[in-house]
Coordinates of C-alpha atoms in Angstrom, one line a residue:
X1 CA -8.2 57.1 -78.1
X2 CA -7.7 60.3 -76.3
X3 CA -11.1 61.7 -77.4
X4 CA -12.8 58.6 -76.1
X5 CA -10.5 58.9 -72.7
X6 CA -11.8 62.7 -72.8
X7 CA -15.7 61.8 -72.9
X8 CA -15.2 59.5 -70.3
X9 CA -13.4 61.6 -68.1
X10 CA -16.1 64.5 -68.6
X11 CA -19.2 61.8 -68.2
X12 CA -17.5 60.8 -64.8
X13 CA -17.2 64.8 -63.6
X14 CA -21.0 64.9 -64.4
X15 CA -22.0 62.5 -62.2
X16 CA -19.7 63.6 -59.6
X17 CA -20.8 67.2 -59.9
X18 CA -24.8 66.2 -60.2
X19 CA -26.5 65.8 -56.9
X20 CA -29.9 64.1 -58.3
X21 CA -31.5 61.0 -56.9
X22 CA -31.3 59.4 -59.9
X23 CA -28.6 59.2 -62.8
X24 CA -29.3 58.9 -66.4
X25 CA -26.8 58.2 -68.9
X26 CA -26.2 59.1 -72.3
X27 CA -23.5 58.8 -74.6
X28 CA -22.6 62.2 -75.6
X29 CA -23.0 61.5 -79.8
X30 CA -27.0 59.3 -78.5
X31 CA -29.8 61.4 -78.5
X32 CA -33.2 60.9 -75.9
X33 CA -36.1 61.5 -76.4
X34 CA -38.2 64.0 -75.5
X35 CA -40.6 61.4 -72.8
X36 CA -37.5 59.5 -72.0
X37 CA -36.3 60.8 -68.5
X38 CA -40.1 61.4 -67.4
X39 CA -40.9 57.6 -68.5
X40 CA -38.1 56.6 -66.7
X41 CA -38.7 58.5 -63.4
X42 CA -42.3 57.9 -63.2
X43 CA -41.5 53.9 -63.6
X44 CA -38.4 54.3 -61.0
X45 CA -40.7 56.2 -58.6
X46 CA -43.7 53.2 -58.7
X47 CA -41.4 50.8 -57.3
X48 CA -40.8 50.1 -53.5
X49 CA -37.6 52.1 -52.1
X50 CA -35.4 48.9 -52.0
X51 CA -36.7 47.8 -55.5
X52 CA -35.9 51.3 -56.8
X53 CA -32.4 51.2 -55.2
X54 CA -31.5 47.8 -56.7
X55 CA -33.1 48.7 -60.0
X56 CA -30.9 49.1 -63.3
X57 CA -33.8 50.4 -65.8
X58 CA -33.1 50.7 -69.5
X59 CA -35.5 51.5 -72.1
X60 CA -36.0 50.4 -76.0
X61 CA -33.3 52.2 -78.4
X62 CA -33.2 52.6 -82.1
X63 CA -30.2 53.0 -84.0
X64 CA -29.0 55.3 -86.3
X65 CA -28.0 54.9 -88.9
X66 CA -30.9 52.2 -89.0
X67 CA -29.0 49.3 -90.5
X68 CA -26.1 49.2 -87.9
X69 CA -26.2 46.2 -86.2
X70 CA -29.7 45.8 -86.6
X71 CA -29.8 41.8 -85.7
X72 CA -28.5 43.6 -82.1
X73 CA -31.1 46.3 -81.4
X74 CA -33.4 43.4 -82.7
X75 CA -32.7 41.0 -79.7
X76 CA -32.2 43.7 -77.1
X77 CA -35.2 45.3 -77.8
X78 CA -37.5 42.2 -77.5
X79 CA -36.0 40.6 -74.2
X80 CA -38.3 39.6 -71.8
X81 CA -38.0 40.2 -68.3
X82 CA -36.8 36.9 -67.6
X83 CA -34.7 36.8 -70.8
X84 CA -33.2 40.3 -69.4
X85 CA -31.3 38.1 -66.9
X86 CA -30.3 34.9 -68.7
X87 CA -28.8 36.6 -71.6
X88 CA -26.6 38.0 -69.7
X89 CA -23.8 36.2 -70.9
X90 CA -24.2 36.6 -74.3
X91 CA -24.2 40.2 -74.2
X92 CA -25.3 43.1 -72.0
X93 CA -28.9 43.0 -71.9
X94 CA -29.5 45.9 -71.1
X95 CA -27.4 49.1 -73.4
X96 CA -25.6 51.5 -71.6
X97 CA -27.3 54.9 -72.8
X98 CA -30.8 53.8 -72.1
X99 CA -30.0 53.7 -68.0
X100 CA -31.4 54.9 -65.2
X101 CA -30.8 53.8 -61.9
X102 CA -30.1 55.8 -58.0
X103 CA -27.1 57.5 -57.4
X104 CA -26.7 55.1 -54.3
X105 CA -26.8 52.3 -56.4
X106 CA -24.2 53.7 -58.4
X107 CA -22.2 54.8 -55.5
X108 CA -22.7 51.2 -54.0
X109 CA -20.8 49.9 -57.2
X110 CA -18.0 52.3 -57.2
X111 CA -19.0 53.8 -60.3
X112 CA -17.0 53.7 -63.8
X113 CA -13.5 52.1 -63.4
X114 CA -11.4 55.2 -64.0
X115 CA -8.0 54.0 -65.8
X116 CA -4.5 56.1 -65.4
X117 CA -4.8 58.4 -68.8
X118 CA -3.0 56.4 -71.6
X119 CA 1.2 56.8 -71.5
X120 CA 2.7 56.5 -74.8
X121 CA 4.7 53.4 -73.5
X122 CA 1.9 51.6 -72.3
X123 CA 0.7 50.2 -74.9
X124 CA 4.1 49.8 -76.4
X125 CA 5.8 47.9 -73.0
X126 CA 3.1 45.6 -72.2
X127 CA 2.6 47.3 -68.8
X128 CA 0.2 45.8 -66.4
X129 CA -2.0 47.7 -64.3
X130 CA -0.4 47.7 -61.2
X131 CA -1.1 51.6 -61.0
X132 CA -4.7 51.1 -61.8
X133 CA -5.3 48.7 -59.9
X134 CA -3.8 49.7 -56.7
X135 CA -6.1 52.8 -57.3
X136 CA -8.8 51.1 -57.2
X137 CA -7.9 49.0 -54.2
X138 CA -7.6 52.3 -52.4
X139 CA -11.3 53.0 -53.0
X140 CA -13.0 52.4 -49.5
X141 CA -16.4 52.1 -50.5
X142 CA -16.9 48.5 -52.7
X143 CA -15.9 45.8 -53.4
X144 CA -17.8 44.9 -56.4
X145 CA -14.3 46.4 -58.5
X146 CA -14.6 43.6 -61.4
X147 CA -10.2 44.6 -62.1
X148 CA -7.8 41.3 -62.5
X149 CA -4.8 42.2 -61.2
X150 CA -2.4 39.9 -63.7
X151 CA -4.8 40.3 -66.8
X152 CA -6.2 43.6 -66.9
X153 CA -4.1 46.8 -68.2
X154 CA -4.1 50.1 -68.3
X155 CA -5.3 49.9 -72.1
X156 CA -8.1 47.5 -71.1
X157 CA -9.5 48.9 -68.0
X158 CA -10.2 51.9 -70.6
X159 CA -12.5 49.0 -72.0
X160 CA -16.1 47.9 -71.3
X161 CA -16.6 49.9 -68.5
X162 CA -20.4 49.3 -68.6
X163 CA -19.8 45.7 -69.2
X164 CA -17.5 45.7 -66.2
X165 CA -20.2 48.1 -64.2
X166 CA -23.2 45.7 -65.8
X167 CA -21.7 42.8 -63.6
X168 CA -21.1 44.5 -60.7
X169 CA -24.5 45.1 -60.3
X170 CA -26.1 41.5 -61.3
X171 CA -23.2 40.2 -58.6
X172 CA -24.8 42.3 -55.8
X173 CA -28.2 41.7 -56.1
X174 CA -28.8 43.8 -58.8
X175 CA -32.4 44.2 -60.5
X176 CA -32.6 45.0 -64.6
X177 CA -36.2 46.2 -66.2
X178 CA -36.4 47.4 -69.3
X179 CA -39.0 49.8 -69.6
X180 CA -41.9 49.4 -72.1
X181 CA -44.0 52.2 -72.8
X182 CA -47.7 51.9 -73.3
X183 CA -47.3 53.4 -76.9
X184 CA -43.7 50.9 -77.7
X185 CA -41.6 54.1 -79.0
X186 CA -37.9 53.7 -78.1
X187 CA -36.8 56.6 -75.9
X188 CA -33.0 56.0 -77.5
X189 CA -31.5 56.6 -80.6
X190 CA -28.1 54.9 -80.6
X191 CA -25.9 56.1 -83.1
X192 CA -22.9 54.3 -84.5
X193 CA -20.0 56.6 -84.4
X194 CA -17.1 54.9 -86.8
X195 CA -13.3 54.4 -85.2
X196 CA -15.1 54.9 -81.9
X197 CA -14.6 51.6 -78.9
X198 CA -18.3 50.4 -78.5
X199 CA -18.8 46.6 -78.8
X200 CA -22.2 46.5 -80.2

């Protein structure tokens, strides 16, 4: 758990630190492609400026190693556009390392929900997330926070926090596109890391 709480903290302090117009994300054990952020741009860039800003693009992924959830990376990767959005409950439509979208989108959403780091008696005591979630509460700049204060704890706030960012966006308005290239080629491979949290 404290590697996983580690990556996050370090993805979060990249996009804090990185002053780009977009932001694309990648799970530090992924790889992209070598076309991926220009494919990306270039489709980002050929949309209107409120379009672009409501945007969350992703793009076709394979995974590695290739059998891993392949019934997954099956379905995600033949969505349609209007599939994109009515999936949505059954899963994210749209996987966290093939995004793209503005920093003032992201900024608009609040960003990752950043949990207190783990205390040994967390887990152990049950303990709510009054901490965390007064912490967020003190964030002035959204509202779209998707934190119950009863049911969520410390332990799952470290949870599905692109599931939790996923829905922020859809509940504001939010646009998904997933890219196709002319040629088909995923621009992702998503690797499965064992004994590391990823729901898919």
């Amino acid at each position: 758990m404290q590697g996983t709480v580690l990556l996050r903290s370090a993805k979060k302090d990249n996009i804090d630190k990185d002053n780009h117009y977009f932001l694309c994300l990648l799970d530090s054990d992924d790889v992209m492609h070598p076309t991926r952020i220009v494919e990306q741009v270039t489709y980002m860039l050929s949309l209107d400026q409120n379009d672009c800003d409501r945007t969350l693009l992703g793009c076709k992924f394979v995974r590695e190693p290739e059998d891993s959830t392949w019934h997954y990376t099956q379905w995600a990767n033949g969505l349609s556009d209007e599939r994109l959005h009515l999936e949505q409950f059954r899963e994210i439509t749209i996987l966290q390392p093939t995004w793209m979208m503005s920093r003032k989108r992201f900024e608009e959403l609040g960003g990752y929900i950043e949990a207190p780091p783990p205390q040994n008696n967390d887990v152990e005591n049950g303990a709510g997330c009054q901490h965390g979630y007064q912490q967020q509460q003190q964030q002035p700049t959204t509202a779209y926070k998707l934190v119950h204060p009863q049911y969520d704890t410390n332990e799952t706030l470290r949870l599905a926090e692109d599931l939790r960012l996923f829905y922020a966006h859809l509940q504001s308005n939010g646009r998904l596109k997933l890219l196709r290239t002319a040629t088909n080629v995923p621009l992702v491979t998503y690797r499965h890391t064992p004994n590391m949290t990823q729901s898919s």
